[in-house]
Amino acid sequence: MNVLKEIVHNALMSLGPVQRLAMRWHSTGLNNREDSAKATYAFMRERVSVEGRDVLELGPGQTLLLLRYANQDGARSCVAVDIADYFEGRRQDQHGVRLEIYSGRAIPLESESVDVIWSNDVFEHFRYPNDMVAECFRVLRPGGTMVCRVDVRDHYQADERRFADNLRYPRWLWNAMTWNRSAFTNRLRYSEWLAIFERVGFEIIEKEPYLVQALRDEYKSRTDLQRWSEVDISARGFHAVLRRPAVR
Ligand SMILES: C[S@@+](CC[C@H](N)C(=O)[O-])C[C@H]1O[C@@H](n2cnc3c(N)ncnc32)[C@H](O)[C@@H]1O
């Protein structure tokens, strides 16, 4: 990355009109494609049931399809929260899904008000990851379940050998280059996420790192990566199923 260019880019993205213009070209992942939304919903449903439950999705980006499917399958209520408004002010989807836009630090829901939280490729974008995991714990009812899929790759690189390039920069510089941009990543690795989940009080029910050989090779060849474990660097992402313990 050209550091100076990225800093200027990031500074421009702090301007509301520039940010809104840039959103027209964003790719948010599922991008409202039905086939990918169905596959992602099936992934969530394998891990948690929605019938009669209050469901929250973090960071739906450009698609409310997952929550529409949950609504069709008998969820009691479906709400999504995001920091970016891809729906241009429309808050109530006609398929029973509510969308709230917020600052990304305090979820705008009552404590213990949902049974299920899910998110696909969102945790890595949290600007305040510790606060956000604590917020997820707060809004979940005791016994509630959270399923997250997290993509820890450098979002500015397409070549898998460079998926850990974001770790080359000190935090202040990385933030100066990317904080205001949609491809910002907080750069937390697999074990760091697990530690936050446990610290906040979640039980880890299921966890699986997605390991990549090219990243393992990077780990062996780069001295700056040695302060992480081999698994932490080799994982391009992971999923986890967390439970807020039921009150005894
Ligand atoms: C890579 S996109 C994924 C979108 C969608 N989940 C998908 O899989 O297509 C990341 C989304 O997370 C949102 N996001 C970032 N920080 C967030 C936060 N603190 N709370 C909720 N959403 C957030 C972004 O605005 C964006 O819509």
Tab-separated table of C-alpha atoms and ligand atoms in Angstrom:
chain	number	residue	atom	x	y	z
A	1	MET	CA	0.000	0.000	0.000
A	2	ASN	CA	1.148	3.525	-0.695
A	3	VAL	CA	0.973	4.975	2.813
A	4	LEU	CA	0.535	8.633	1.877
A	5	LYS	CA	-2.144	7.882	-0.721
A	6	GLU	CA	-4.049	5.696	1.742
A	7	ILE	CA	-3.928	8.400	4.441
A	8	VAL	CA	-5.382	10.954	2.026
A	9	HIS	CA	-8.011	8.444	0.881
A	10	ASN	CA	-8.974	7.752	4.488
A	11	ALA	CA	-9.184	11.480	5.308
A	12	LEU	CA	-11.500	12.066	2.317
A	13	MET	CA	-13.738	9.240	3.487
A	14	SER	CA	-14.438	11.122	6.709
A	15	LEU	CA	-16.530	13.555	4.629
A	16	GLY	CA	-20.193	12.504	4.598
A	17	PRO	CA	-20.932	13.241	0.918
A	18	VAL	CA	-17.773	11.406	-0.231
A	19	GLN	CA	-18.685	8.426	1.949
A	20	ARG	CA	-22.252	8.316	0.593
A	21	LEU	CA	-20.991	8.522	-2.992
A	22	ALA	CA	-18.454	5.709	-2.379
A	23	MET	CA	-21.193	3.459	-0.944
A	24	ARG	CA	-22.715	3.149	-4.418
A	25	TRP	CA	-19.719	1.057	-5.478
A	26	HIS	CA	-19.325	-0.967	-2.293
A	27	SER	CA	-19.264	-4.707	-2.439
A	28	THR	CA	-20.456	-5.906	0.966
A	29	GLY	CA	-20.116	-9.643	0.404
A	30	LEU	CA	-23.506	-11.274	-0.172
A	31	ASN	CA	-24.626	-8.137	-2.014
A	32	ASN	CA	-28.265	-9.238	-1.915
A	33	ARG	CA	-27.596	-12.305	-4.108
A	34	GLU	CA	-30.231	-14.911	-3.317
A	35	ASP	CA	-28.041	-17.992	-3.780
A	36	SER	CA	-25.344	-16.734	-1.366
A	37	ALA	CA	-27.931	-15.425	1.096
A	38	LYS	CA	-29.671	-18.836	1.116
A	39	ALA	CA	-26.359	-20.636	1.718
A	40	THR	CA	-25.433	-18.260	4.552
A	41	TYR	CA	-28.874	-18.612	6.108
A	42	ALA	CA	-28.552	-22.411	5.929
A	43	PHE	CA	-25.196	-22.106	7.719
A	44	MET	CA	-26.830	-20.113	10.521
A	45	ARG	CA	-29.851	-22.426	10.727
A	46	GLU	CA	-27.635	-25.475	11.138
A	47	ARG	CA	-26.407	-23.889	14.343
A	48	VAL	CA	-29.420	-22.154	15.795
A	49	SER	CA	-33.196	-22.340	15.455
A	50	VAL	CA	-35.316	-19.261	14.867
A	51	GLU	CA	-38.905	-20.447	15.454
A	52	GLY	CA	-40.538	-18.225	18.062
A	53	ARG	CA	-37.256	-16.410	18.688
A	54	ASP	CA	-36.232	-12.748	18.562
A	55	VAL	CA	-33.376	-12.568	16.062
A	56	LEU	CA	-30.757	-9.845	15.612
A	57	GLU	CA	-28.375	-9.622	12.670
A	58	LEU	CA	-25.280	-7.466	13.008
A	59	GLY	CA	-24.107	-5.743	9.820
A	60	PRO	CA	-26.451	-7.001	7.084
A	61	GLY	CA	-24.838	-4.643	4.552
A	62	GLN	CA	-26.947	-4.693	1.397
A	63	THR	CA	-29.125	-7.680	2.188
A	64	LEU	CA	-31.994	-8.268	4.598
A	65	LEU	CA	-32.686	-11.638	2.951
A	66	LEU	CA	-31.341	-13.723	5.858
A	67	LEU	CA	-33.781	-12.081	8.226
A	68	ARG	CA	-36.611	-12.375	5.704
A	69	TYR	CA	-36.001	-16.130	5.597
A	70	ALA	CA	-35.969	-16.204	9.407
A	71	ASN	CA	-39.267	-14.326	9.410
A	72	GLN	CA	-40.748	-16.871	6.958
A	73	ASP	CA	-39.519	-19.680	9.218
A	74	GLY	CA	-41.456	-18.304	12.179
A	75	ALA	CA	-39.056	-15.983	14.024
A	76	ARG	CA	-40.972	-13.814	16.509
A	77	SER	CA	-39.113	-10.653	15.495
A	78	CYS	CA	-36.227	-9.799	13.179
A	79	VAL	CA	-34.034	-6.739	13.571
A	80	ALA	CA	-30.781	-5.724	11.892
A	81	VAL	CA	-28.287	-3.093	13.018
A	82	ASP	CA	-25.608	-1.555	10.828
A	83	ILE	CA	-23.349	1.483	10.849
A	84	ALA	CA	-23.886	2.150	7.136
A	85	ASP	CA	-27.295	2.803	5.614
A	86	TYR	CA	-27.494	0.832	2.378
A	87	PHE	CA	-31.287	1.171	2.473
A	88	GLU	CA	-31.336	4.958	2.244
A	89	GLY	CA	-33.587	5.643	5.185
A	90	ARG	CA	-36.048	2.769	4.706
A	91	ARG	CA	-36.309	1.276	8.175
A	92	GLN	CA	-39.183	-1.187	7.993
A	93	ASP	CA	-38.822	-3.872	5.361
A	94	GLN	CA	-42.202	-5.131	4.103
A	95	HIS	CA	-41.203	-8.678	5.096
A	96	GLY	CA	-41.224	-7.975	8.824
A	97	VAL	CA	-37.584	-6.954	9.209
A	98	ARG	CA	-36.599	-3.803	11.080
A	99	LEU	CA	-33.299	-2.009	10.411
A	100	GLU	CA	-31.540	0.359	12.823
A	101	ILE	CA	-28.523	2.480	11.927
A	102	TYR	CA	-26.227	3.319	14.849
A	103	SER	CA	-22.723	4.392	15.764
A	104	GLY	CA	-21.185	0.911	16.012
A	105	ARG	CA	-20.457	0.995	19.714
A	106	ALA	CA	-23.724	0.607	21.663
A	107	ILE	CA	-26.392	-1.640	20.123
A	108	PRO	CA	-29.700	0.308	20.137
A	109	LEU	CA	-31.697	-2.493	21.799
A	110	GLU	CA	-32.830	-3.237	25.349
A	111	SER	CA	-30.749	-5.575	27.495
A	112	GLU	CA	-31.751	-9.264	27.271
A	113	SER	CA	-34.142	-8.590	24.393
A	114	VAL	CA	-33.024	-11.145	21.742
A	115	ASP	CA	-32.537	-14.925	21.690
A	116	VAL	CA	-30.299	-15.157	18.643
A	117	ILE	CA	-27.563	-12.970	17.171
A	118	TRP	CA	-25.806	-13.728	13.928
A	119	SER	CA	-23.388	-11.964	11.643
A	120	ASN	CA	-21.513	-12.784	8.482
A	121	ASP	CA	-18.138	-11.100	7.870
A	122	VAL	CA	-18.764	-8.210	10.258
A	123	PHE	CA	-16.757	-8.648	13.483
A	124	GLU	CA	-13.499	-7.878	11.693
A	125	HIS	CA	-14.910	-4.420	10.862
A	126	PHE	CA	-15.781	-3.463	14.449
A	127	ARG	CA	-13.953	-0.280	15.418
A	128	TYR	CA	-14.617	-1.109	19.082
A	129	PRO	CA	-14.431	-4.914	19.249
A	130	ASN	CA	-14.338	-5.284	23.054
A	131	ASP	CA	-17.322	-2.976	23.502
A	132	MET	CA	-19.248	-4.707	20.730
A	133	VAL	CA	-18.787	-8.227	22.117
A	134	ALA	CA	-19.892	-6.932	25.539
A	135	GLU	CA	-22.912	-5.352	23.837
A	136	CYS	CA	-23.815	-8.648	22.186
A	137	PHE	CA	-23.700	-10.304	25.611
A	138	ARG	CA	-25.874	-7.543	27.059
A	139	VAL	CA	-28.659	-7.742	24.471
A	140	LEU	CA	-28.778	-11.573	24.410
A	141	ARG	CA	-31.108	-13.279	26.855
A	142	PRO	CA	-29.456	-15.786	29.200
A	143	GLY	CA	-29.260	-19.063	27.276
A	144	GLY	CA	-29.215	-17.132	23.968
A	145	THR	CA	-26.902	-18.011	21.093
A	146	MET	CA	-24.609	-15.975	18.849
A	147	VAL	CA	-23.172	-17.301	15.575
A	148	CYS	CA	-20.448	-15.316	13.862
A	149	ARG	CA	-18.383	-15.835	10.767
A	150	VAL	CA	-15.309	-13.646	10.764
A	151	ASP	CA	-12.995	-12.887	7.827
A	152	VAL	CA	-9.635	-11.751	9.216
A	153	ARG	CA	-7.891	-11.271	5.859
A	154	ASP	CA	-6.354	-7.994	4.769
A	155	HIS	CA	-9.327	-6.697	2.774
A	156	TYR	CA	-7.066	-4.695	0.462
A	157	GLN	CA	-5.268	-7.771	-0.902
A	158	ALA	CA	-6.528	-10.364	-3.368
A	159	ASP	CA	-3.446	-12.621	-3.408
A	160	GLU	CA	-3.698	-15.156	-0.586
A	161	ARG	CA	0.004	-14.886	0.163
A	162	ARG	CA	-0.697	-11.291	1.175
A	163	PHE	CA	-3.718	-11.904	3.386
A	164	ALA	CA	-1.634	-11.029	6.478
A	165	ASP	CA	-0.172	-7.843	5.000
A	166	ASN	CA	-2.372	-5.708	7.254
A	167	LEU	CA	-0.225	-6.874	10.192
A	168	ARG	CA	2.825	-5.056	8.798
A	169	TYR	CA	1.679	-1.659	10.080
A	170	PRO	CA	1.619	-0.230	13.603
A	171	ARG	CA	-1.912	0.355	14.793
A	172	TRP	CA	-1.806	4.189	14.610
A	173	LEU	CA	-0.654	4.061	10.984
A	174	TRP	CA	-3.151	1.370	9.973
A	175	ASN	CA	-5.956	3.418	11.509
A	176	ALA	CA	-4.744	6.602	9.794
A	177	MET	CA	-4.906	4.738	6.470
A	178	THR	CA	-8.188	2.870	6.901
A	179	TRP	CA	-10.391	3.868	9.894
A	180	ASN	CA	-13.092	5.651	7.838
A	181	ARG	CA	-13.166	3.106	5.029
A	182	SER	CA	-15.540	0.172	4.617
A	183	ALA	CA	-12.579	-2.214	4.184
A	184	PHE	CA	-11.158	-1.220	7.592
A	185	THR	CA	-10.316	-4.315	9.649
A	186	ASN	CA	-9.427	-4.328	13.337
A	187	ARG	CA	-6.815	-7.062	12.609
A	188	LEU	CA	-7.689	-9.227	15.623
A	189	ARG	CA	-6.705	-12.854	15.047
A	190	TYR	CA	-8.552	-16.066	15.867
A	191	SER	CA	-7.246	-16.625	19.420
A	192	GLU	CA	-7.656	-12.928	20.258
A	193	TRP	CA	-11.360	-13.151	19.397
A	194	LEU	CA	-11.782	-16.310	21.464
A	195	ALA	CA	-10.130	-14.554	24.415
A	196	ILE	CA	-12.539	-11.600	24.133
A	197	PHE	CA	-15.570	-13.929	23.945
A	198	GLU	CA	-14.483	-15.738	27.093
A	199	ARG	CA	-13.545	-12.582	28.957
A	200	VAL	CA	-17.003	-11.131	28.337
A	201	GLY	CA	-18.606	-14.328	29.683
A	202	PHE	CA	-19.614	-16.298	26.578
A	203	GLU	CA	-19.356	-20.087	26.504
A	204	ILE	CA	-17.720	-21.248	23.277
A	205	ILE	CA	-19.917	-24.019	21.859
A	206	GLU	CA	-18.212	-24.426	18.493
A	207	LYS	CA	-15.143	-22.873	16.874
A	208	GLU	CA	-13.382	-23.531	13.614
A	209	PRO	CA	-10.453	-21.676	12.037
A	210	TYR	CA	-10.251	-21.664	8.207
A	211	LEU	CA	-6.602	-22.521	7.583
A	212	VAL	CA	-4.720	-21.571	4.421
A	213	GLN	CA	-1.379	-23.100	3.378
A	214	ALA	CA	-0.141	-19.851	1.774
A	215	LEU	CA	-0.540	-18.087	5.126
A	216	ARG	CA	1.266	-20.884	6.924
A	217	ASP	CA	4.150	-20.360	4.483
A	218	GLU	CA	4.050	-16.625	5.203
A	219	TYR	CA	4.267	-17.380	8.911
A	220	LYS	CA	7.417	-19.396	8.370
A	221	SER	CA	9.067	-16.724	6.227
A	222	ARG	CA	8.210	-13.494	8.104
A	223	THR	CA	9.900	-12.671	11.392
A	224	ASP	CA	7.369	-9.908	12.178
A	225	LEU	CA	4.623	-12.561	12.431
A	226	GLN	CA	6.312	-14.608	15.139
A	227	ARG	CA	4.522	-12.836	17.969
A	228	TRP	CA	1.341	-14.666	16.895
A	229	SER	CA	0.856	-18.430	16.877
A	230	GLU	CA	0.999	-20.396	13.623
A	231	VAL	CA	-2.767	-21.031	13.735
A	232	ASP	CA	-3.486	-17.340	14.278
A	233	ILE	CA	-1.585	-16.407	11.146
A	234	SER	CA	-2.678	-19.391	9.049
A	235	ALA	CA	-6.387	-18.726	9.675
A	236	ARG	CA	-7.923	-16.495	6.998
A	237	GLY	CA	-11.080	-16.507	9.100
A	238	PHE	CA	-13.161	-18.618	11.425
A	239	HIS	CA	-16.626	-19.187	12.744
A	240	ALA	CA	-17.751	-19.519	16.307
A	241	VAL	CA	-20.970	-20.363	18.110
A	242	LEU	CA	-21.240	-18.667	21.506
A	243	ARG	CA	-23.768	-19.016	24.273
A	244	ARG	CA	-24.657	-16.587	27.016
A	245	PRO	CA	-24.898	-18.953	29.980
A	246	ALA	CA	-28.402	-19.544	31.315
A	247	VAL	CA	-29.010	-18.172	34.800
A	248	ARG	CA	-28.907	-20.985	37.370
B	1	LIG	C1	-18.311	-7.061	4.676
B	1	LIG	S1	-19.858	-6.323	5.014
B	1	LIG	C2	-20.851	-7.787	5.292
B	1	LIG	C3	-22.286	-7.541	4.971
B	1	LIG	C4	-23.193	-8.781	5.070
B	1	LIG	N1	-23.165	-9.345	6.391
B	1	LIG	C5	-22.779	-9.794	4.045
B	1	LIG	O1	-22.259	-10.873	4.426
B	1	LIG	O2	-22.972	-9.519	2.855
B	1	LIG	C6	-19.631	-5.671	6.660
B	1	LIG	C7	-20.865	-4.955	7.197
B	1	LIG	O3	-20.656	-4.714	8.598
B	1	LIG	C8	-21.121	-3.414	8.888
B	1	LIG	N2	-20.534	-3.009	10.182
B	1	LIG	C9	-19.295	-2.543	10.462
B	1	LIG	N3	-19.171	-2.276	11.782
B	1	LIG	C10	-20.362	-2.607	12.346
B	1	LIG	C11	-20.872	-2.563	13.670
B	1	LIG	N4	-20.141	-2.118	14.715
B	1	LIG	N5	-22.139	-2.989	13.887
B	1	LIG	C12	-22.918	-3.437	12.869
B	1	LIG	N6	-22.483	-3.487	11.588
B	1	LIG	C13	-21.230	-3.080	11.326
B	1	LIG	C14	-20.704	-2.616	7.669
B	1	LIG	O4	-21.363	-1.386	7.563
B	1	LIG	C15	-21.106	-3.594	6.557
B	1	LIG	O5	-22.461	-3.464	6.228
